[in-house]
Amino acid sequence: MATTKRFPRSSERVEPEAFSERVRSKLGNAAGEVQVRFNQVIVSAEPGRIVDIMSTLKGDPELRCDYFTFLSAVDLQEEGLEVIAAVSSTRFENTVIVKVALPSEDPSLASVTGVYAGANWHERECAEMFGITFEGHPNLVKLYLPEDFEGHPLLKSFKLASRTYKPWPGATEPDEAAGGGRS
Amino acid sequence: MAKIPDELTKARVTGAGTLRTEEMILNVGPQHPATHGVLRVIVTLDGERIVEGEPVIGYMHRGHEKLLEQRDFRQITNLLSRMDWLSGINNEIPASIAVEKLMELEVPPRAQYLRVILAEINRILNHLMFTGSFGLELGASTPVMYAFRERELLQEAMEMVTGGRMHFGFIRPGGLKEDVPKGFAERVLKGIRQLIKYIPDYENLLLGNEIFKQRTVDVGILDPELALEYGVSGPILRGSGVPYDVRRTDPYLIYDEFDFDIPVGAKGDAFDRFWVLIQEMRESARIIEQALEGLPPGSHLGQVPKRLTLPEGEIYSRAENPLGELGYYLISNGDAKPYRMKIRTPSFSNVSVAPHLLKGIYVPDMIAILGSMFFVVGDIDR
């Protein structure tokens, strides 16, 4: 029978600093810099080690990042692209964000769908929006966009057509707003 | 009764054994995407059994993430409100929290309390909508009438505060747009007291209904490990017995000051998911009562500069939306606009697990399962 229970925070909860130490020691040289920011563990990684890292995060009994939070990317222009993947441990109540730098030319990364099946749609979205090829993805077709869509909308080089055609209709700076209005 | 000639029955028996069957592909939807809960699913059928069901999304894709890069931090509030149109306030909160944390803005206690109250009212509004609609999907047209009766009182309270019924645009970095008007507390209390009074009615009408049980018990069982691997959250995940709730695991606002329980299911079937949804309204009502009681006087908005320019930095800010974990990954390069804002919506991850649930079931169960996944198409597509 289903129940309503108090469910306090997990008794096995680990402070983010301590968890980042675990992450550092378990990942070893697979990971680059490991730091804590806003109570979340940030790991930078080489593209070639992404699957190893995700498998360790999920499978290691002291990490157990069982919850796949999201996977996306950002276009850093001259510095190339960066893929951001976040996973959480429901037992230890911590979130780990893995960041992988990729070149802007022909970016490709091994798919993590073999580790987290839930990465499937996230990678499909990321592929069409940034032009990243996820190798080993079971079905890397477009998710949101039409089949024949050209370009990758979330790249900074992809201009928002409506704004190019017609500038923002309202005031863009707070001082320009007519009459002041209510804050 | 007339005797059926032998050759006819014989033909039927032999026919069934040797008849060559082939799979049929059936397209379900889409209807107009703004209609409640319509999703396009391509199902491969073998007779009445579904071999494979694959949701096709994107009909409601408005490119929120691209649009956000064109707007400053005050303007994004109104855009985010439109993402999941049933939970406007809840969508706005984590975005403001992200800005506040990066800018180290102080939010006055009154604003914190009011945010909790408005967020929980919005959660009840959302849950009442799904209480009614799930009944409708299974052919019970009465519960939706009751649900909307209770919903209207709280909807009026929201309208009294924000002036809107769906897209509130009320949360500002640093606090709220305005303070609540006189008589707000009484109105909300009236609404939640009526809700608490009538929740047993919903339980009797649906949860205690034999037909409803036959349609939902043991239907669409979602394994907790699979759910976690897909990032399923909210009532769907808790229906599978995992007590994961951002309000508890990563408390934001002042949720750690309130006393509330987390309902979880035992089996993870459609019935449990719906049961969790109903119980969560009780818990939200408890939080609202506590928050109204402790509501401190003071300002509704902290010291906020006229121009919001964020320092360089990155943050993943999340909240427990009515449908699950909503998160914004905000990257600021020191400009007045977000450099990148990734939106992690609950419905996207929740619906992505649907192909597993649709495998091997009968066609009528598909409606019960998709109905119990409680999604908003705008929230999937963004």
Coordinates of C-alpha atoms in Angstrom, one line a residue:
Chain A
M1 CA 0.0 0.0 0.0
A2 CA 1.2 3.5 -0.8
T3 CA 2.1 5.6 2.1
T4 CA 2.6 9.2 3.2
K5 CA 5.8 9.5 5.3
R6 CA 7.8 12.3 6.7
F7 CA 11.0 11.4 4.7
P8 CA 13.6 13.7 6.2
R9 CA 16.8 14.3 4.2
S10 CA 18.7 11.1 3.6
S11 CA 20.7 9.9 6.6
E12 CA 23.5 9.1 4.2
R13 CA 23.7 12.6 2.9
V14 CA 27.2 13.8 2.3
E15 CA 28.3 17.4 2.4
P16 CA 29.3 18.7 -1.1
E17 CA 32.9 19.3 -0.1
A18 CA 33.3 15.7 1.2
F19 CA 31.5 14.4 -1.9
S20 CA 33.8 16.2 -4.2
E21 CA 36.8 14.5 -2.5
R22 CA 35.1 11.2 -3.2
V23 CA 34.6 12.1 -6.8
R24 CA 38.2 13.2 -7.1
S25 CA 39.6 10.0 -5.7
K26 CA 37.2 7.7 -7.5
L27 CA 37.7 9.3 -10.9
G28 CA 41.4 9.5 -10.5
N29 CA 43.2 10.8 -13.5
A30 CA 40.1 10.4 -15.7
A31 CA 38.9 13.8 -14.5
G32 CA 40.6 17.1 -14.7
E33 CA 39.8 19.8 -12.2
V34 CA 37.1 19.0 -9.5
Q35 CA 35.6 21.9 -7.6
V36 CA 32.5 22.8 -5.7
R37 CA 30.3 25.7 -6.7
F38 CA 26.9 26.6 -5.2
N39 CA 27.0 23.2 -3.4
Q40 CA 27.4 21.3 -6.7
V41 CA 30.4 19.3 -7.7
I42 CA 31.9 20.5 -11.1
V43 CA 34.2 18.1 -12.9
S44 CA 36.0 19.0 -16.1
A45 CA 36.9 16.0 -18.3
E46 CA 38.6 15.1 -21.5
P47 CA 36.2 14.1 -24.3
G48 CA 37.7 10.6 -24.6
R49 CA 36.9 9.8 -20.9
I50 CA 33.3 10.8 -20.8
V51 CA 31.9 7.2 -20.8
D52 CA 34.4 6.0 -18.2
I53 CA 33.5 9.0 -16.0
M54 CA 29.8 8.5 -16.3
S55 CA 30.1 4.8 -15.6
T56 CA 32.1 5.4 -12.5
L57 CA 29.7 8.1 -11.3
K58 CA 26.8 5.8 -11.7
G59 CA 28.3 2.5 -10.7
D60 CA 30.6 3.2 -7.8
P61 CA 29.0 2.3 -4.5
E62 CA 30.3 5.5 -2.9
L63 CA 29.0 7.8 -5.6
R64 CA 25.8 6.1 -6.9
C65 CA 24.7 8.9 -9.1
D66 CA 21.6 7.1 -10.2
Y67 CA 19.5 10.1 -11.3
F68 CA 20.2 11.5 -14.8
T69 CA 19.5 15.2 -14.5
F70 CA 20.3 16.7 -17.9
L71 CA 22.8 16.9 -20.8
S72 CA 23.3 20.0 -22.9
A73 CA 25.9 22.2 -24.4
V74 CA 27.0 25.8 -24.8
D75 CA 28.7 27.6 -27.7
L76 CA 31.8 29.4 -26.3
Q77 CA 32.6 30.8 -29.7
E78 CA 36.5 31.0 -29.9
E79 CA 36.9 28.5 -27.2
G80 CA 34.8 25.9 -29.0
L81 CA 31.8 24.1 -27.5
E82 CA 31.3 22.7 -24.1
V83 CA 29.0 19.8 -23.3
I84 CA 27.5 19.9 -19.8
A85 CA 26.1 16.7 -18.3
A86 CA 24.5 16.6 -14.8
V87 CA 23.8 13.6 -12.7
S88 CA 22.6 13.3 -9.1
S89 CA 22.8 10.8 -6.3
T90 CA 19.5 10.4 -4.6
R91 CA 21.2 8.5 -1.7
F92 CA 24.0 10.9 -1.0
E93 CA 22.0 14.0 -2.1
N94 CA 24.6 15.5 -4.3
T95 CA 24.8 16.7 -7.9
V96 CA 27.8 16.3 -10.2
I97 CA 28.1 18.4 -13.3
V98 CA 30.6 17.1 -15.9
K99 CA 32.0 19.5 -18.4
V100 CA 33.7 18.5 -21.6
A101 CA 35.3 20.9 -24.1
L102 CA 34.9 20.1 -27.8
P103 CA 36.2 21.9 -30.9
S104 CA 33.8 24.0 -33.0
E105 CA 34.8 22.1 -36.1
D106 CA 33.1 18.7 -36.4
P107 CA 32.4 18.3 -32.7
S108 CA 31.8 14.7 -31.7
L109 CA 31.5 12.8 -28.4
A110 CA 30.8 9.3 -27.3
S111 CA 27.2 8.8 -26.4
V112 CA 26.4 8.1 -22.8
T113 CA 23.1 6.3 -23.6
G114 CA 24.8 3.0 -22.8
V115 CA 25.3 4.2 -19.2
Y116 CA 22.2 6.4 -18.7
A117 CA 19.4 5.4 -21.2
G118 CA 17.7 8.7 -20.3
A119 CA 20.4 10.6 -22.2
N120 CA 18.8 9.6 -25.4
W121 CA 16.5 12.6 -26.0
H122 CA 18.9 15.0 -24.4
E123 CA 21.6 14.0 -26.9
R124 CA 19.3 14.2 -29.8
E125 CA 18.3 17.7 -28.8
C126 CA 22.0 18.6 -28.3
A127 CA 22.9 17.2 -31.7
E128 CA 20.4 19.2 -33.7
M129 CA 20.9 22.4 -31.7
F130 CA 24.7 22.4 -31.7
G131 CA 25.7 20.0 -34.4
I132 CA 27.4 17.6 -32.1
T133 CA 27.7 14.0 -33.2
F134 CA 27.1 11.5 -30.4
E135 CA 28.8 8.4 -31.5
G136 CA 27.1 5.2 -30.6
H137 CA 23.7 6.8 -30.1
P138 CA 20.9 4.4 -31.1
N139 CA 18.8 6.9 -33.0
L140 CA 20.4 10.2 -33.6
V141 CA 17.7 11.8 -35.7
K142 CA 16.1 15.3 -35.1
L143 CA 14.0 15.6 -32.1
Y144 CA 12.3 19.0 -32.3
L145 CA 13.2 20.4 -35.7
P146 CA 11.9 19.3 -39.0
E147 CA 14.0 16.7 -40.9
D148 CA 15.1 19.2 -43.6
F149 CA 16.0 22.0 -41.2
E150 CA 19.4 23.5 -41.9
G151 CA 21.7 24.9 -39.3
H152 CA 22.1 24.5 -35.6
P153 CA 19.9 27.1 -33.8
L154 CA 21.7 27.4 -30.5
L155 CA 25.0 28.2 -32.0
K156 CA 25.9 31.9 -31.5
S157 CA 26.5 32.2 -35.3
F158 CA 22.8 31.3 -35.9
K159 CA 21.0 34.6 -35.8
L160 CA 17.4 34.9 -34.5
A161 CA 15.7 35.8 -37.8
S162 CA 12.9 37.8 -36.3
R163 CA 15.2 40.1 -34.4
T164 CA 17.4 40.7 -37.5
Y165 CA 14.4 41.6 -39.5
K166 CA 12.7 43.7 -36.9
P167 CA 14.4 45.1 -33.8
W168 CA 13.1 44.7 -30.3
P169 CA 9.9 46.8 -30.3
G170 CA 10.1 48.0 -26.7
A171 CA 12.6 49.9 -24.6
T172 CA 15.8 48.0 -24.0
E173 CA 17.2 50.0 -21.2
P174 CA 15.4 50.8 -17.9
D175 CA 15.9 54.6 -18.4
E176 CA 14.2 54.6 -21.7
A177 CA 10.9 53.2 -20.4
A178 CA 8.3 55.8 -20.9
G179 CA 6.5 57.1 -17.9
G180 CA 8.6 55.0 -15.5
G181 CA 5.8 52.6 -14.8
R182 CA 5.7 50.5 -11.7
S183 CA 8.9 48.7 -10.8
Chain B
M1 CA -30.7 -20.1 -30.1
A2 CA -30.2 -21.2 -33.6
K3 CA -27.5 -23.8 -34.2
I4 CA -24.5 -22.4 -36.0
P5 CA -23.7 -24.6 -39.0
D6 CA -20.6 -26.7 -38.4
E7 CA -18.6 -25.4 -41.4
L8 CA -18.8 -21.9 -40.1
T9 CA -17.4 -22.6 -36.6
K10 CA -14.8 -24.9 -38.2
A11 CA -13.7 -22.2 -40.6
R12 CA -13.3 -19.8 -37.7
V13 CA -11.2 -22.2 -35.6
T14 CA -8.9 -23.2 -38.5
G15 CA -8.7 -19.6 -39.8
A16 CA -7.4 -18.2 -36.6
G17 CA -4.6 -20.6 -36.5
T18 CA -3.3 -20.2 -40.0
L19 CA -4.2 -16.6 -40.7
R20 CA -1.1 -14.5 -41.5
T21 CA -1.1 -11.5 -39.2
E22 CA 1.0 -8.4 -39.8
E23 CA 1.8 -5.4 -37.6
M24 CA -0.1 -2.2 -38.1
I25 CA 1.3 1.3 -37.6
L26 CA -1.2 3.7 -36.0
N27 CA -0.6 7.4 -35.6
V28 CA -2.1 8.9 -32.5
G29 CA -2.4 12.7 -32.6
P30 CA -1.4 15.3 -32.7
Q31 CA -4.4 17.5 -32.3
H32 CA -3.9 21.1 -31.7
P33 CA -0.9 21.3 -29.4
A34 CA -2.5 23.8 -27.0
T35 CA -5.3 21.3 -26.2
H36 CA -4.6 19.7 -22.8
G37 CA -2.3 16.7 -22.8
V38 CA -2.2 15.8 -26.5
L39 CA 1.0 14.1 -27.5
R40 CA 1.7 12.5 -30.9
V41 CA 2.6 8.8 -30.4
I42 CA 3.4 6.4 -33.3
V43 CA 2.3 3.0 -32.1
T44 CA 3.1 -0.3 -33.8
L45 CA 0.2 -2.7 -33.2
D46 CA -0.1 -6.5 -33.3
G47 CA -3.8 -6.8 -33.0
E48 CA -4.7 -4.9 -29.9
R49 CA -1.3 -5.2 -28.4
I50 CA 1.3 -2.4 -28.7
V51 CA 4.6 -3.7 -29.9
E52 CA 6.2 -0.3 -29.8
G53 CA 5.1 3.2 -28.9
E54 CA 7.3 6.2 -29.7
P55 CA 6.3 9.7 -28.7
V56 CA 7.0 12.4 -31.3
I57 CA 7.5 15.8 -29.8
G58 CA 8.3 19.3 -31.1
Y59 CA 4.9 20.6 -32.2
M60 CA 5.0 23.2 -29.5
H61 CA 8.7 24.0 -29.7
R62 CA 9.0 27.8 -29.4
G63 CA 12.8 28.0 -29.0
H64 CA 12.7 29.4 -25.4
E65 CA 16.5 28.8 -24.9
K66 CA 17.3 30.9 -27.9
L67 CA 14.8 33.6 -27.0
L68 CA 16.2 33.9 -23.5
E69 CA 19.5 34.9 -24.9
Q70 CA 17.9 38.0 -26.4
R71 CA 16.2 39.3 -23.2
D72 CA 17.5 40.8 -20.0
F73 CA 17.0 39.2 -16.6
R74 CA 13.8 41.0 -15.8
Q75 CA 12.2 40.2 -19.2
I76 CA 12.9 36.4 -19.0
T77 CA 10.3 36.0 -16.1
N78 CA 7.4 36.6 -18.5
L79 CA 8.8 34.2 -21.0
L80 CA 9.4 31.4 -18.5
S81 CA 5.9 31.7 -17.2
R82 CA 4.6 30.4 -20.5
M83 CA 6.6 27.3 -20.6
D84 CA 4.5 25.0 -18.4
W85 CA 1.3 27.0 -18.6
L86 CA -0.2 25.3 -15.5
S87 CA 2.6 26.3 -13.2
G88 CA 3.6 29.9 -14.0
I89 CA 4.8 30.9 -10.6
N90 CA 6.9 27.7 -10.2
N91 CA 8.6 28.3 -13.5
E92 CA 9.6 31.8 -12.5
I93 CA 11.0 31.1 -9.1
P94 CA 14.3 29.1 -9.9
A95 CA 15.2 31.7 -12.6
S96 CA 15.0 34.5 -10.0
I97 CA 17.0 32.3 -7.5
A98 CA 19.7 31.8 -10.1
V99 CA 20.0 35.6 -10.6
E100 CA 19.9 36.3 -6.9
K101 CA 22.6 33.8 -6.1
L102 CA 25.0 35.0 -8.8
M103 CA 24.4 38.7 -7.8
E104 CA 24.3 37.9 -4.1
L105 CA 21.0 39.7 -3.8
E106 CA 19.2 39.5 -0.5
V107 CA 15.6 38.4 -0.6
P108 CA 13.5 39.7 2.3
P109 CA 11.7 37.1 4.5
R110 CA 8.3 38.3 3.5
A111 CA 9.1 37.7 -0.1
Q112 CA 10.4 34.2 0.7
Y113 CA 7.2 33.3 2.5
L114 CA 5.0 34.7 -0.2
R115 CA 6.9 32.8 -2.9
V116 CA 6.3 29.6 -1.0
I117 CA 2.6 30.4 -0.6
L118 CA 2.1 31.3 -4.3
A119 CA 4.2 28.3 -5.4
E120 CA 2.1 25.9 -3.3
I121 CA -1.2 27.4 -4.5
N122 CA 0.1 26.9 -8.0
R123 CA 0.9 23.3 -7.2
I124 CA -2.6 22.7 -6.0
L125 CA -4.0 24.4 -9.1
N126 CA -1.9 22.1 -11.3
H127 CA -2.8 19.0 -9.4
L128 CA -6.5 19.8 -9.4
M129 CA -6.3 20.1 -13.2
F130 CA -4.8 16.7 -13.5
T131 CA -7.2 15.2 -11.0
G132 CA -10.0 16.3 -13.2
S133 CA -8.4 15.5 -16.5
F134 CA -7.2 12.0 -15.5
G135 CA -10.8 11.1 -14.6
L136 CA -11.9 12.5 -18.0
E137 CA -9.3 10.4 -19.8
L138 CA -10.7 7.3 -18.2
G139 CA -14.3 8.2 -19.0
A140 CA -15.3 9.7 -15.6
S141 CA -16.7 13.1 -16.4
T142 CA -17.9 14.1 -12.9
P143 CA -14.6 14.6 -10.9
V144 CA -13.5 17.4 -13.2
M145 CA -16.6 19.4 -12.2
Y146 CA -15.7 19.1 -8.5
A147 CA -12.0 19.8 -9.2
F148 CA -12.8 23.0 -11.0
R149 CA -15.2 24.1 -8.2
E150 CA -12.2 24.0 -5.7
R151 CA -9.8 25.3 -8.3
E152 CA -11.8 28.4 -8.9
L153 CA -11.5 29.7 -5.4
L154 CA -7.7 29.4 -5.4
Q155 CA -7.5 30.7 -9.0
E156 CA -9.4 33.8 -7.8
A157 CA -6.8 34.3 -5.0
M158 CA -4.0 34.2 -7.6
E159 CA -5.9 36.6 -9.8
M160 CA -6.4 38.9 -6.8
V161 CA -2.6 39.0 -6.2
T162 CA -1.2 38.9 -9.7
G163 CA -4.0 40.1 -12.0
G164 CA -3.5 37.0 -14.1
R165 CA -4.9 33.5 -14.2
M166 CA -2.2 31.6 -16.0
H167 CA 0.9 33.6 -17.0
F168 CA 1.5 35.4 -13.7
G169 CA 4.9 37.2 -14.3
F170 CA 5.0 38.0 -10.7
I171 CA 8.4 36.9 -9.4
R172 CA 11.2 39.4 -9.7
P173 CA 14.9 39.0 -8.9
G174 CA 15.1 40.1 -5.3
G175 CA 11.4 39.4 -4.4
L176 CA 8.0 40.0 -5.9
K177 CA 6.4 42.5 -8.2
E178 CA 4.0 43.7 -5.5
D179 CA 2.8 42.9 -2.1
V180 CA -0.3 40.9 -1.6
P181 CA -3.6 42.9 -1.2
K182 CA -5.6 43.0 2.0
G183 CA -7.8 40.0 2.5
F184 CA -5.4 37.6 0.6
A185 CA -4.8 35.3 3.6
E186 CA -8.5 34.9 4.3
R187 CA -9.3 34.1 0.7
V188 CA -6.5 31.5 0.4
L189 CA -7.5 29.9 3.7
K190 CA -11.1 29.7 2.5
G191 CA -9.9 28.0 -0.6
I192 CA -7.7 25.4 1.0
R193 CA -10.2 24.6 3.7
Q194 CA -12.8 23.9 1.1
L195 CA -10.2 21.8 -0.8
I196 CA -9.3 19.8 2.3
K197 CA -13.0 19.2 3.0
Y198 CA -13.6 17.8 -0.5
I199 CA -10.5 15.8 -1.1
P200 CA -12.2 12.7 0.5
D201 CA -14.8 13.1 -2.3
Y202 CA -12.2 12.8 -5.0
E203 CA -10.8 9.8 -3.2
N204 CA -14.2 8.1 -3.0
L205 CA -15.1 9.0 -6.6
L206 CA -11.9 7.9 -8.2
L207 CA -9.5 6.0 -5.9
G208 CA -12.3 4.1 -4.3
N209 CA -14.1 3.4 -7.6
E210 CA -13.9 -0.2 -8.8
I211 CA -13.9 0.8 -12.5
F212 CA -11.1 3.3 -11.9
K213 CA -9.1 0.7 -10.1
Q214 CA -9.5 -1.8 -12.8
R215 CA -8.2 0.7 -15.3
T216 CA -5.2 1.8 -13.2
V217 CA -4.1 -0.8 -10.7
D218 CA -1.1 -2.8 -12.1
V219 CA -1.2 -0.7 -15.3
G220 CA 2.0 1.0 -16.5
I221 CA 4.3 -0.1 -13.7
L222 CA 7.4 2.0 -13.7
D223 CA 10.5 0.5 -12.2
P224 CA 12.2 3.0 -9.8
E225 CA 15.7 2.4 -11.1
L226 CA 14.6 2.9 -14.7
A227 CA 12.8 6.0 -13.7
L228 CA 15.9 7.5 -12.1
E229 CA 18.0 6.6 -15.1
Y230 CA 15.6 8.6 -17.3
G231 CA 15.6 11.5 -14.9
V232 CA 11.9 11.0 -14.2
S233 CA 10.9 13.2 -11.2
G234 CA 7.8 14.6 -9.4
P235 CA 4.7 12.6 -8.7
I236 CA 5.7 10.0 -11.3
L237 CA 9.0 9.2 -9.6
R238 CA 7.4 9.3 -6.1
G239 CA 4.7 7.0 -7.4
S240 CA 7.4 4.5 -7.9
G241 CA 8.4 4.7 -4.3
V242 CA 11.4 7.1 -4.5
P243 CA 11.1 9.9 -2.0
Y244 CA 13.0 12.4 -4.2
D245 CA 11.7 15.9 -3.8
V246 CA 13.9 19.0 -4.4
R247 CA 12.1 20.8 -1.6
R248 CA 13.7 18.2 0.7
T249 CA 16.9 17.0 -1.0
D250 CA 18.1 20.5 -2.0
P251 CA 16.0 23.0 -0.1
Y252 CA 15.5 26.3 -1.8
L253 CA 13.5 29.3 -0.6
I254 CA 12.6 28.5 3.0
Y255 CA 11.1 25.0 2.5
D256 CA 13.3 23.6 5.3
E257 CA 11.3 25.6 7.8
F258 CA 8.0 23.8 7.1
D259 CA 6.6 20.6 8.3
F260 CA 5.4 18.4 5.5
D261 CA 5.4 14.8 4.4
I262 CA 6.4 13.2 1.1
P263 CA 3.8 10.7 -0.2
V264 CA 5.2 7.8 -2.1
G265 CA 3.6 4.9 -4.0
A266 CA 4.3 1.2 -3.4
K267 CA 4.1 -0.4 -6.8
G268 CA 4.6 2.5 -9.3
D269 CA 1.5 1.8 -11.3
A270 CA -0.9 4.5 -12.7
F271 CA -3.0 4.2 -9.6
D272 CA 0.0 5.0 -7.3
R273 CA 0.9 8.0 -9.4
F274 CA -2.6 9.4 -9.1
W275 CA -2.7 8.6 -5.4
V276 CA 0.5 10.6 -4.9
L277 CA -0.9 13.5 -6.8
I278 CA -4.0 13.7 -4.6
Q279 CA -2.0 13.4 -1.3
E280 CA 0.4 16.1 -2.4
M281 CA -2.5 18.6 -2.4
R282 CA -2.9 17.9 1.3
E283 CA 0.8 18.5 2.0
S284 CA 0.7 21.8 -0.1
A285 CA -2.3 22.9 2.0
R286 CA -0.3 22.2 5.2
I287 CA 2.6 24.2 3.9
I288 CA 0.4 27.2 3.0
E289 CA -1.3 27.2 6.4
Q290 CA 2.1 27.3 8.1
A291 CA 3.4 29.9 5.8
L292 CA 0.4 32.2 6.2
E293 CA 0.7 31.8 10.0
G294 CA 4.3 32.8 10.0
L295 CA 4.1 35.4 7.3
P296 CA 6.3 38.3 8.6
P297 CA 5.7 41.9 7.8
G298 CA 8.2 43.9 5.8
S299 CA 9.2 44.6 2.3
H300 CA 8.2 42.3 -0.7
L301 CA 11.3 43.4 -2.7
G302 CA 14.9 43.6 -1.6
Q303 CA 17.5 46.2 -2.7
V304 CA 17.7 45.6 -6.5
P305 CA 19.7 47.8 -8.8
K306 CA 17.7 49.3 -11.7
R307 CA 19.9 47.6 -14.2
L308 CA 20.5 43.9 -13.5
T309 CA 24.0 43.1 -14.7
L310 CA 25.2 39.7 -13.5
P311 CA 28.9 38.9 -12.8
E312 CA 30.5 36.2 -14.8
G313 CA 29.5 32.8 -13.5
E314 CA 27.5 29.7 -13.9
I315 CA 24.8 28.1 -11.7
Y316 CA 22.4 25.2 -11.9
S317 CA 19.3 26.4 -10.1
R318 CA 16.4 24.0 -9.5
A319 CA 13.0 23.7 -7.9
E320 CA 10.3 21.1 -7.3
N321 CA 7.7 22.0 -9.9
P322 CA 4.2 20.4 -9.7
L323 CA 5.3 18.0 -12.4
G324 CA 8.9 17.4 -11.1
E325 CA 12.3 18.9 -11.1
L326 CA 12.7 22.1 -13.1
G327 CA 16.2 23.4 -13.5
Y328 CA 17.9 26.3 -15.2
Y329 CA 21.6 26.1 -16.1
L330 CA 22.5 29.8 -16.3
I331 CA 25.8 30.9 -17.8
S332 CA 26.5 34.6 -17.5
N333 CA 29.3 36.4 -19.2
G334 CA 28.8 39.7 -17.3
D335 CA 26.2 41.0 -19.7
A336 CA 22.6 42.1 -18.9
K337 CA 21.3 39.0 -20.8
P338 CA 21.9 35.3 -20.2
Y339 CA 24.8 34.0 -22.3
R340 CA 23.1 30.6 -22.2
M341 CA 20.2 29.3 -20.3
K342 CA 19.5 25.6 -20.5
I343 CA 16.1 24.6 -19.4
R344 CA 15.6 21.2 -17.8
T345 CA 11.9 20.6 -17.7
P346 CA 10.2 17.8 -15.8
S347 CA 7.8 16.8 -18.6
F348 CA 10.7 16.3 -21.1
S349 CA 12.4 13.6 -18.9
N350 CA 9.1 12.1 -17.7
V351 CA 7.7 11.5 -21.2
S352 CA 11.1 10.2 -22.5
V353 CA 10.5 7.0 -20.5
A354 CA 7.1 6.4 -22.1
P355 CA 8.4 3.9 -24.8
H356 CA 9.2 1.5 -22.0
L357 CA 5.8 1.8 -20.4
L358 CA 4.0 1.4 -23.7
K359 CA 5.7 -1.9 -24.7
G360 CA 3.5 -4.9 -24.7
I361 CA 0.3 -3.3 -23.3
Y362 CA -3.2 -3.1 -24.8
V363 CA -4.4 0.0 -26.6
P364 CA -6.9 1.2 -23.9
D365 CA -4.1 1.0 -21.3
M366 CA -2.1 3.5 -23.4
I367 CA -4.6 6.3 -22.4
A368 CA -4.5 5.3 -18.7
I369 CA -0.6 5.3 -18.8
L370 CA -0.1 8.5 -20.7
G371 CA -2.8 10.2 -18.6
S372 CA -0.9 9.2 -15.5
M373 CA 2.4 10.6 -16.7
F374 CA 0.9 14.1 -16.0
F375 CA 2.7 16.2 -18.6
V376 CA 2.2 19.5 -20.3
V377 CA 3.2 19.7 -23.9
G378 CA 4.6 23.2 -23.6
D379 CA 6.8 21.9 -20.8
I380 CA 8.1 19.1 -23.0
D381 CA 8.9 21.2 -26.0
R382 CA 9.8 24.6 -24.4

